[in-house]
Amino acid sequence: MKLSIEDFNFEFLTTEFEDLEFHMFRSNDELSYISCIVCLCKEPSTIVKNWPEIQNLVSVHHQPPGNLAAWNVYIAFVTSGGVPIWDKYQIENNKYASRKLIMDGYAELPTLEQLKLHLERQLLGADLTLDPRVTESREPLLSLEKFVRGAPLDQKTESKEKRASMINKIIETLDKNENQKG
C-alpha cells in the first residue's frame, strides 16, 4: 500500500488558519482506506495553540466514506523546530475524531514528496522489511502428540489423574527445554 497526494478543498481550514498549509494524503488501496490531513506550520507554538480547533473542524467537514471509523483518519502536524514533549504527548494521545501525529524537528519544512515518504514510514510501516528467515523451514520444538496420544476422555478419577500426569510431563519437558536455552 502507498499514499498518494490528493486534491482536496480545505477552504474550511484555510479561512480559519491563513498562516497554515493543508494537504491530503490517501491510501491507494480501496480495501484499506487511510486518509491523512497534513498541517504544515513553521512555528510549533501555532500547532500547540490551534490543534483542538483544527481537530474539531476536521471532525465536522471530513468524514471517511462508508462505515470507516476515525481510526482510519490521521491529522499530521508538521513543523520545523520542536513541539514541547508534554504537548506532543497530549496531542498524539488524543483520539477524538482522528489519530494525531506530530512530525517535528525539521530544519525546514519538507516538500510534499518528502512528506509522502515520511508518512508512508510512519503510517504504513513502509520501512519495515520481512526477515529472510521467514522462508526457512523449521521443525517444531515440541510435538504434543506423543504426550496426549491415548489420553482417556471419560470422567473417571483414574482418567483425570492420568490426564493430570500427562499435563505435568508436558510442563516438565517445557521447563527442561527452556532451561537449556537460557
PDB file of C-alpha atoms in Angstrom:
ATOM      1  CA  MET A   1       0.000   0.000   0.000  1.00  0.00           C
ATOM      2  CA  LYS A   2       1.205   3.508  -0.801  1.00  0.00           C
ATOM      3  CA  LEU A   3      -0.024   7.012  -0.099  1.00  0.00           C
ATOM      4  CA  SER A   4      -0.884   9.451  -2.838  1.00  0.00           C
ATOM      5  CA  ILE A   5      -1.237  13.217  -2.702  1.00  0.00           C
ATOM      6  CA  GLU A   6      -4.865  14.180  -3.329  1.00  0.00           C
ATOM      7  CA  ASP A   7      -6.512  17.432  -4.304  1.00  0.00           C
ATOM      8  CA  PHE A   8      -8.899  18.344  -1.533  1.00  0.00           C
ATOM      9  CA  ASN A   9     -10.790  21.532  -0.771  1.00  0.00           C
ATOM     10  CA  PHE A  10      -9.522  22.726   2.598  1.00  0.00           C
ATOM     11  CA  GLU A  11     -11.337  26.053   2.495  1.00  0.00           C
ATOM     12  CA  PHE A  12     -12.975  25.182   5.823  1.00  0.00           C
ATOM     13  CA  LEU A  13      -9.485  25.198   7.365  1.00  0.00           C
ATOM     14  CA  THR A  14      -7.632  27.809   5.319  1.00  0.00           C
ATOM     15  CA  THR A  15     -10.219  30.500   6.070  1.00  0.00           C
ATOM     16  CA  GLU A  16      -9.685  29.952   9.800  1.00  0.00           C
ATOM     17  CA  PHE A  17      -5.914  29.447   9.704  1.00  0.00           C
ATOM     18  CA  GLU A  18      -4.388  31.572   6.952  1.00  0.00           C
ATOM     19  CA  ASP A  19      -0.799  31.020   8.128  1.00  0.00           C
ATOM     20  CA  LEU A  20      -1.109  27.204   7.915  1.00  0.00           C
ATOM     21  CA  GLU A  21      -0.905  24.976   4.849  1.00  0.00           C
ATOM     22  CA  PHE A  22      -3.065  21.848   4.498  1.00  0.00           C
ATOM     23  CA  HIS A  23      -2.681  18.811   2.223  1.00  0.00           C
ATOM     24  CA  MET A  24      -4.453  15.470   1.849  1.00  0.00           C
ATOM     25  CA  PHE A  25      -2.745  12.088   1.509  1.00  0.00           C
ATOM     26  CA  ARG A  26      -4.784   8.935   0.898  1.00  0.00           C
ATOM     27  CA  SER A  27      -4.005   5.262   0.590  1.00  0.00           C
ATOM     28  CA  ASN A  28      -4.200   3.788  -2.877  1.00  0.00           C
ATOM     29  CA  ASP A  29      -5.779   0.565  -1.609  1.00  0.00           C
ATOM     30  CA  GLU A  30      -9.575   0.570  -1.735  1.00  0.00           C
ATOM     31  CA  LEU A  31      -9.819  -2.191   0.873  1.00  0.00           C
ATOM     32  CA  SER A  32      -7.631  -0.393   3.428  1.00  0.00           C
ATOM     33  CA  TYR A  33      -8.739   3.209   3.443  1.00  0.00           C
ATOM     34  CA  ILE A  34      -6.428   5.642   5.223  1.00  0.00           C
ATOM     35  CA  SER A  35      -6.542   9.400   4.879  1.00  0.00           C
ATOM     36  CA  CYS A  36      -4.095  11.838   6.388  1.00  0.00           C
ATOM     37  CA  ILE A  37      -4.596  15.571   6.558  1.00  0.00           C
ATOM     38  CA  VAL A  38      -1.239  17.268   6.871  1.00  0.00           C
ATOM     39  CA  CYS A  39      -0.981  20.632   8.584  1.00  0.00           C
ATOM     40  CA  LEU A  40       2.286  22.400   7.727  1.00  0.00           C
ATOM     41  CA  CYS A  41       3.302  25.059  10.199  1.00  0.00           C
ATOM     42  CA  LYS A  42       6.547  26.945  10.734  1.00  0.00           C
ATOM     43  CA  GLU A  43       6.059  27.573  14.441  1.00  0.00           C
ATOM     44  CA  PRO A  44       5.459  24.693  16.881  1.00  0.00           C
ATOM     45  CA  SER A  45       3.579  27.078  19.188  1.00  0.00           C
ATOM     46  CA  THR A  46       0.936  27.600  16.484  1.00  0.00           C
ATOM     47  CA  ILE A  47       0.215  23.874  16.463  1.00  0.00           C
ATOM     48  CA  VAL A  48       0.011  23.711  20.258  1.00  0.00           C
ATOM     49  CA  LYS A  49      -2.381  26.648  20.286  1.00  0.00           C
ATOM     50  CA  ASN A  50      -4.643  25.575  17.396  1.00  0.00           C
ATOM     51  CA  TRP A  51      -4.743  21.774  17.264  1.00  0.00           C
ATOM     52  CA  PRO A  52      -8.067  21.358  19.141  1.00  0.00           C
ATOM     53  CA  GLU A  53      -9.873  23.705  16.770  1.00  0.00           C
ATOM     54  CA  ILE A  54      -8.289  22.079  13.697  1.00  0.00           C
ATOM     55  CA  GLN A  55      -9.356  18.669  15.026  1.00  0.00           C
ATOM     56  CA  ASN A  56     -12.923  19.883  15.567  1.00  0.00           C
ATOM     57  CA  LEU A  57     -13.199  21.354  12.076  1.00  0.00           C
ATOM     58  CA  VAL A  58     -11.835  18.166  10.544  1.00  0.00           C
ATOM     59  CA  SER A  59     -14.354  16.083  12.509  1.00  0.00           C
ATOM     60  CA  VAL A  60     -17.224  18.169  11.103  1.00  0.00           C
ATOM     61  CA  HIS A  61     -16.045  18.562   7.492  1.00  0.00           C
ATOM     62  CA  HIS A  62     -14.072  15.404   6.790  1.00  0.00           C
ATOM     63  CA  GLN A  63     -15.802  12.097   7.344  1.00  0.00           C
ATOM     64  CA  PRO A  64     -14.366   8.874   5.911  1.00  0.00           C
ATOM     65  CA  PRO A  65     -16.513   7.138   3.281  1.00  0.00           C
ATOM     66  CA  GLY A  66     -18.766   4.294   4.309  1.00  0.00           C
ATOM     67  CA  ASN A  67     -18.597   2.878   7.799  1.00  0.00           C
ATOM     68  CA  LEU A  68     -14.914   3.510   8.397  1.00  0.00           C
ATOM     69  CA  ALA A  69     -14.020   4.677  11.875  1.00  0.00           C
ATOM     70  CA  ALA A  70     -11.927   7.609  12.986  1.00  0.00           C
ATOM     71  CA  TRP A  71      -9.004   5.193  13.278  1.00  0.00           C
ATOM     72  CA  ASN A  72      -8.517   5.489   9.519  1.00  0.00           C
ATOM     73  CA  VAL A  73      -8.214   9.292   9.631  1.00  0.00           C
ATOM     74  CA  TYR A  74      -4.991  10.967  10.690  1.00  0.00           C
ATOM     75  CA  ILE A  75      -4.026  14.568  11.221  1.00  0.00           C
ATOM     76  CA  ALA A  76      -0.282  15.057  10.922  1.00  0.00           C
ATOM     77  CA  PHE A  77       1.059  18.303  12.333  1.00  0.00           C
ATOM     78  CA  VAL A  78       4.392  19.046  10.664  1.00  0.00           C
ATOM     79  CA  THR A  79       6.669  21.798  11.912  1.00  0.00           C
ATOM     80  CA  SER A  80      10.228  22.941  11.991  1.00  0.00           C
ATOM     81  CA  GLY A  81      11.614  23.223  15.474  1.00  0.00           C
ATOM     82  CA  GLY A  82      10.363  21.061  18.294  1.00  0.00           C
ATOM     83  CA  VAL A  83       6.997  20.685  19.957  1.00  0.00           C
ATOM     84  CA  PRO A  84       7.389  20.500  23.766  1.00  0.00           C
ATOM     85  CA  ILE A  85       7.269  16.874  24.890  1.00  0.00           C
ATOM     86  CA  TRP A  86       4.196  17.243  27.112  1.00  0.00           C
ATOM     87  CA  ASP A  87       2.219  18.975  24.351  1.00  0.00           C
ATOM     88  CA  LYS A  88       3.316  16.316  21.859  1.00  0.00           C
ATOM     89  CA  TYR A  89       2.169  13.578  24.248  1.00  0.00           C
ATOM     90  CA  GLN A  90      -1.170  15.286  24.842  1.00  0.00           C
ATOM     91  CA  ILE A  91      -1.868  15.822  21.128  1.00  0.00           C
ATOM     92  CA  GLU A  92      -0.803  12.367  19.943  1.00  0.00           C
ATOM     93  CA  ASN A  93      -2.770  10.603  22.678  1.00  0.00           C
ATOM     94  CA  ASN A  94      -5.983  12.476  21.972  1.00  0.00           C
ATOM     95  CA  LYS A  95      -8.096  10.120  19.846  1.00  0.00           C
ATOM     96  CA  TYR A  96     -11.167  12.305  19.329  1.00  0.00           C
ATOM     97  CA  ALA A  97     -12.242  12.292  15.659  1.00  0.00           C
ATOM     98  CA  SER A  98      -8.871  11.098  14.372  1.00  0.00           C
ATOM     99  CA  ARG A  99      -5.427   9.920  15.302  1.00  0.00           C
ATOM    100  CA  LYS A 100      -2.831  12.640  15.562  1.00  0.00           C
ATOM    101  CA  LEU A 101       0.807  12.607  14.664  1.00  0.00           C
ATOM    102  CA  ILE A 102       3.447  15.242  15.418  1.00  0.00           C
ATOM    103  CA  MET A 103       6.313  15.376  12.956  1.00  0.00           C
ATOM    104  CA  ASP A 104       8.745  17.963  14.273  1.00  0.00           C
ATOM    105  CA  GLY A 105      12.418  18.770  14.423  1.00  0.00           C
ATOM    106  CA  TYR A 106      12.872  19.640  10.748  1.00  0.00           C
ATOM    107  CA  ALA A 107      15.397  22.360   9.875  1.00  0.00           C
ATOM    108  CA  GLU A 108      12.929  23.465   7.208  1.00  0.00           C
ATOM    109  CA  LEU A 109       9.500  22.178   6.270  1.00  0.00           C
ATOM    110  CA  PRO A 110       9.647  19.119   3.991  1.00  0.00           C
ATOM    111  CA  THR A 111       8.335  19.072   0.429  1.00  0.00           C
ATOM    112  CA  LEU A 112       5.183  17.114  -0.378  1.00  0.00           C
ATOM    113  CA  GLU A 113       7.235  14.245  -1.810  1.00  0.00           C
ATOM    114  CA  GLN A 114       9.402  14.127   1.315  1.00  0.00           C
ATOM    115  CA  LEU A 115       6.245  14.197   3.432  1.00  0.00           C
ATOM    116  CA  LYS A 116       4.792  11.322   1.435  1.00  0.00           C
ATOM    117  CA  LEU A 117       7.855   9.184   2.229  1.00  0.00           C
ATOM    118  CA  HIS A 118       7.839  10.135   5.927  1.00  0.00           C
ATOM    119  CA  LEU A 119       4.111   9.407   6.223  1.00  0.00           C
ATOM    120  CA  GLU A 120       4.427   6.054   4.476  1.00  0.00           C
ATOM    121  CA  ARG A 121       7.072   5.069   7.037  1.00  0.00           C
ATOM    122  CA  GLN A 122       5.035   6.364   9.981  1.00  0.00           C
ATOM    123  CA  LEU A 123       1.563   5.193   8.967  1.00  0.00           C
ATOM    124  CA  LEU A 124       2.161   2.192   6.748  1.00  0.00           C
ATOM    125  CA  GLY A 125       5.454   0.852   8.039  1.00  0.00           C
ATOM    126  CA  ALA A 126       6.948   1.244   4.560  1.00  0.00           C
ATOM    127  CA  ASP A 127      10.428   0.996   6.050  1.00  0.00           C
ATOM    128  CA  LEU A 128       9.734  -2.432   7.545  1.00  0.00           C
ATOM    129  CA  THR A 129      11.278  -5.461   5.892  1.00  0.00           C
ATOM    130  CA  LEU A 130      10.424  -9.107   6.238  1.00  0.00           C
ATOM    131  CA  ASP A 131      13.056 -11.194   7.981  1.00  0.00           C
ATOM    132  CA  PRO A 132      14.609 -13.501   5.348  1.00  0.00           C
ATOM    133  CA  ARG A 133      14.475 -16.386   7.837  1.00  0.00           C
ATOM    134  CA  VAL A 134      10.696 -16.458   7.498  1.00  0.00           C
ATOM    135  CA  THR A 135      11.022 -18.778   4.496  1.00  0.00           C
ATOM    136  CA  GLU A 136      13.277 -21.248   6.309  1.00  0.00           C
ATOM    137  CA  SER A 137      11.585 -24.494   7.218  1.00  0.00           C
ATOM    138  CA  ARG A 138      11.535 -25.206  10.920  1.00  0.00           C
ATOM    139  CA  GLU A 139      10.990 -28.357  12.862  1.00  0.00           C
ATOM    140  CA  PRO A 140       8.588 -27.953  15.750  1.00  0.00           C
ATOM    141  CA  LEU A 141      10.426 -27.683  19.024  1.00  0.00           C
ATOM    142  CA  LEU A 142       7.872 -29.807  20.794  1.00  0.00           C
ATOM    143  CA  SER A 143       5.314 -32.198  19.397  1.00  0.00           C
ATOM    144  CA  LEU A 144       2.429 -32.604  21.799  1.00  0.00           C
ATOM    145  CA  GLU A 145       1.167 -35.696  20.014  1.00  0.00           C
ATOM    146  CA  LYS A 146       3.440 -38.074  21.921  1.00  0.00           C
ATOM    147  CA  PHE A 147       2.218 -36.594  25.202  1.00  0.00           C
ATOM    148  CA  VAL A 148      -1.532 -36.682  24.547  1.00  0.00           C
ATOM    149  CA  ARG A 149      -1.991 -39.798  22.402  1.00  0.00           C
ATOM    150  CA  GLY A 150      -4.172 -42.290  24.243  1.00  0.00           C
ATOM    151  CA  ALA A 151      -5.437 -39.801  26.822  1.00  0.00           C
ATOM    152  CA  PRO A 152      -8.596 -41.158  28.460  1.00  0.00           C
ATOM    153  CA  LEU A 153     -11.567 -38.854  27.831  1.00  0.00           C
ATOM    154  CA  ASP A 154     -14.054 -40.101  30.419  1.00  0.00           C
ATOM    155  CA  GLN A 155     -14.747 -38.570  33.830  1.00  0.00           C
ATOM    156  CA  LYS A 156     -13.373 -41.398  35.980  1.00  0.00           C
ATOM    157  CA  THR A 157     -10.954 -40.448  38.747  1.00  0.00           C
ATOM    158  CA  GLU A 158      -8.193 -42.615  37.252  1.00  0.00           C
ATOM    159  CA  SER A 159      -8.680 -40.884  33.853  1.00  0.00           C
ATOM    160  CA  LYS A 160      -8.439 -37.438  35.419  1.00  0.00           C
ATOM    161  CA  GLU A 161      -5.259 -38.461  37.235  1.00  0.00           C
ATOM    162  CA  LYS A 162      -3.807 -39.854  34.002  1.00  0.00           C
ATOM    163  CA  ARG A 163      -4.573 -36.556  32.141  1.00  0.00           C
ATOM    164  CA  ALA A 164      -3.038 -34.558  35.017  1.00  0.00           C
ATOM    165  CA  SER A 165       0.081 -36.722  34.799  1.00  0.00           C
ATOM    166  CA  MET A 166       0.262 -36.086  31.024  1.00  0.00           C
ATOM    167  CA  ILE A 167      -0.006 -32.333  31.574  1.00  0.00           C
ATOM    168  CA  ASN A 168       2.750 -32.478  34.204  1.00  0.00           C
ATOM    169  CA  LYS A 169       5.038 -34.292  31.734  1.00  0.00           C
ATOM    170  CA  ILE A 170       4.413 -31.550  29.148  1.00  0.00           C
ATOM    171  CA  ILE A 171       5.245 -28.857  31.710  1.00  0.00           C
ATOM    172  CA  GLU A 172       8.414 -30.684  32.803  1.00  0.00           C
ATOM    173  CA  THR A 173       9.549 -31.009  29.175  1.00  0.00           C
ATOM    174  CA  LEU A 174       8.876 -27.331  28.502  1.00  0.00           C
ATOM    175  CA  ASP A 175      10.750 -26.317  31.648  1.00  0.00           C
ATOM    176  CA  LYS A 176      13.691 -28.529  30.687  1.00  0.00           C
ATOM    177  CA  ASN A 177      13.808 -27.070  27.132  1.00  0.00           C
ATOM    178  CA  GLU A 178      13.516 -23.521  28.438  1.00  0.00           C
ATOM    179  CA  ASN A 179      16.339 -24.035  30.930  1.00  0.00           C
ATOM    180  CA  GLN A 180      18.624 -25.480  28.229  1.00  0.00           C
ATOM    181  CA  LYS A 181      18.172 -22.390  26.009  1.00  0.00           C
ATOM    182  CA  GLY A 182      18.617 -19.846  28.804  1.00  0.00           C
TER     183      GLY A 182
END
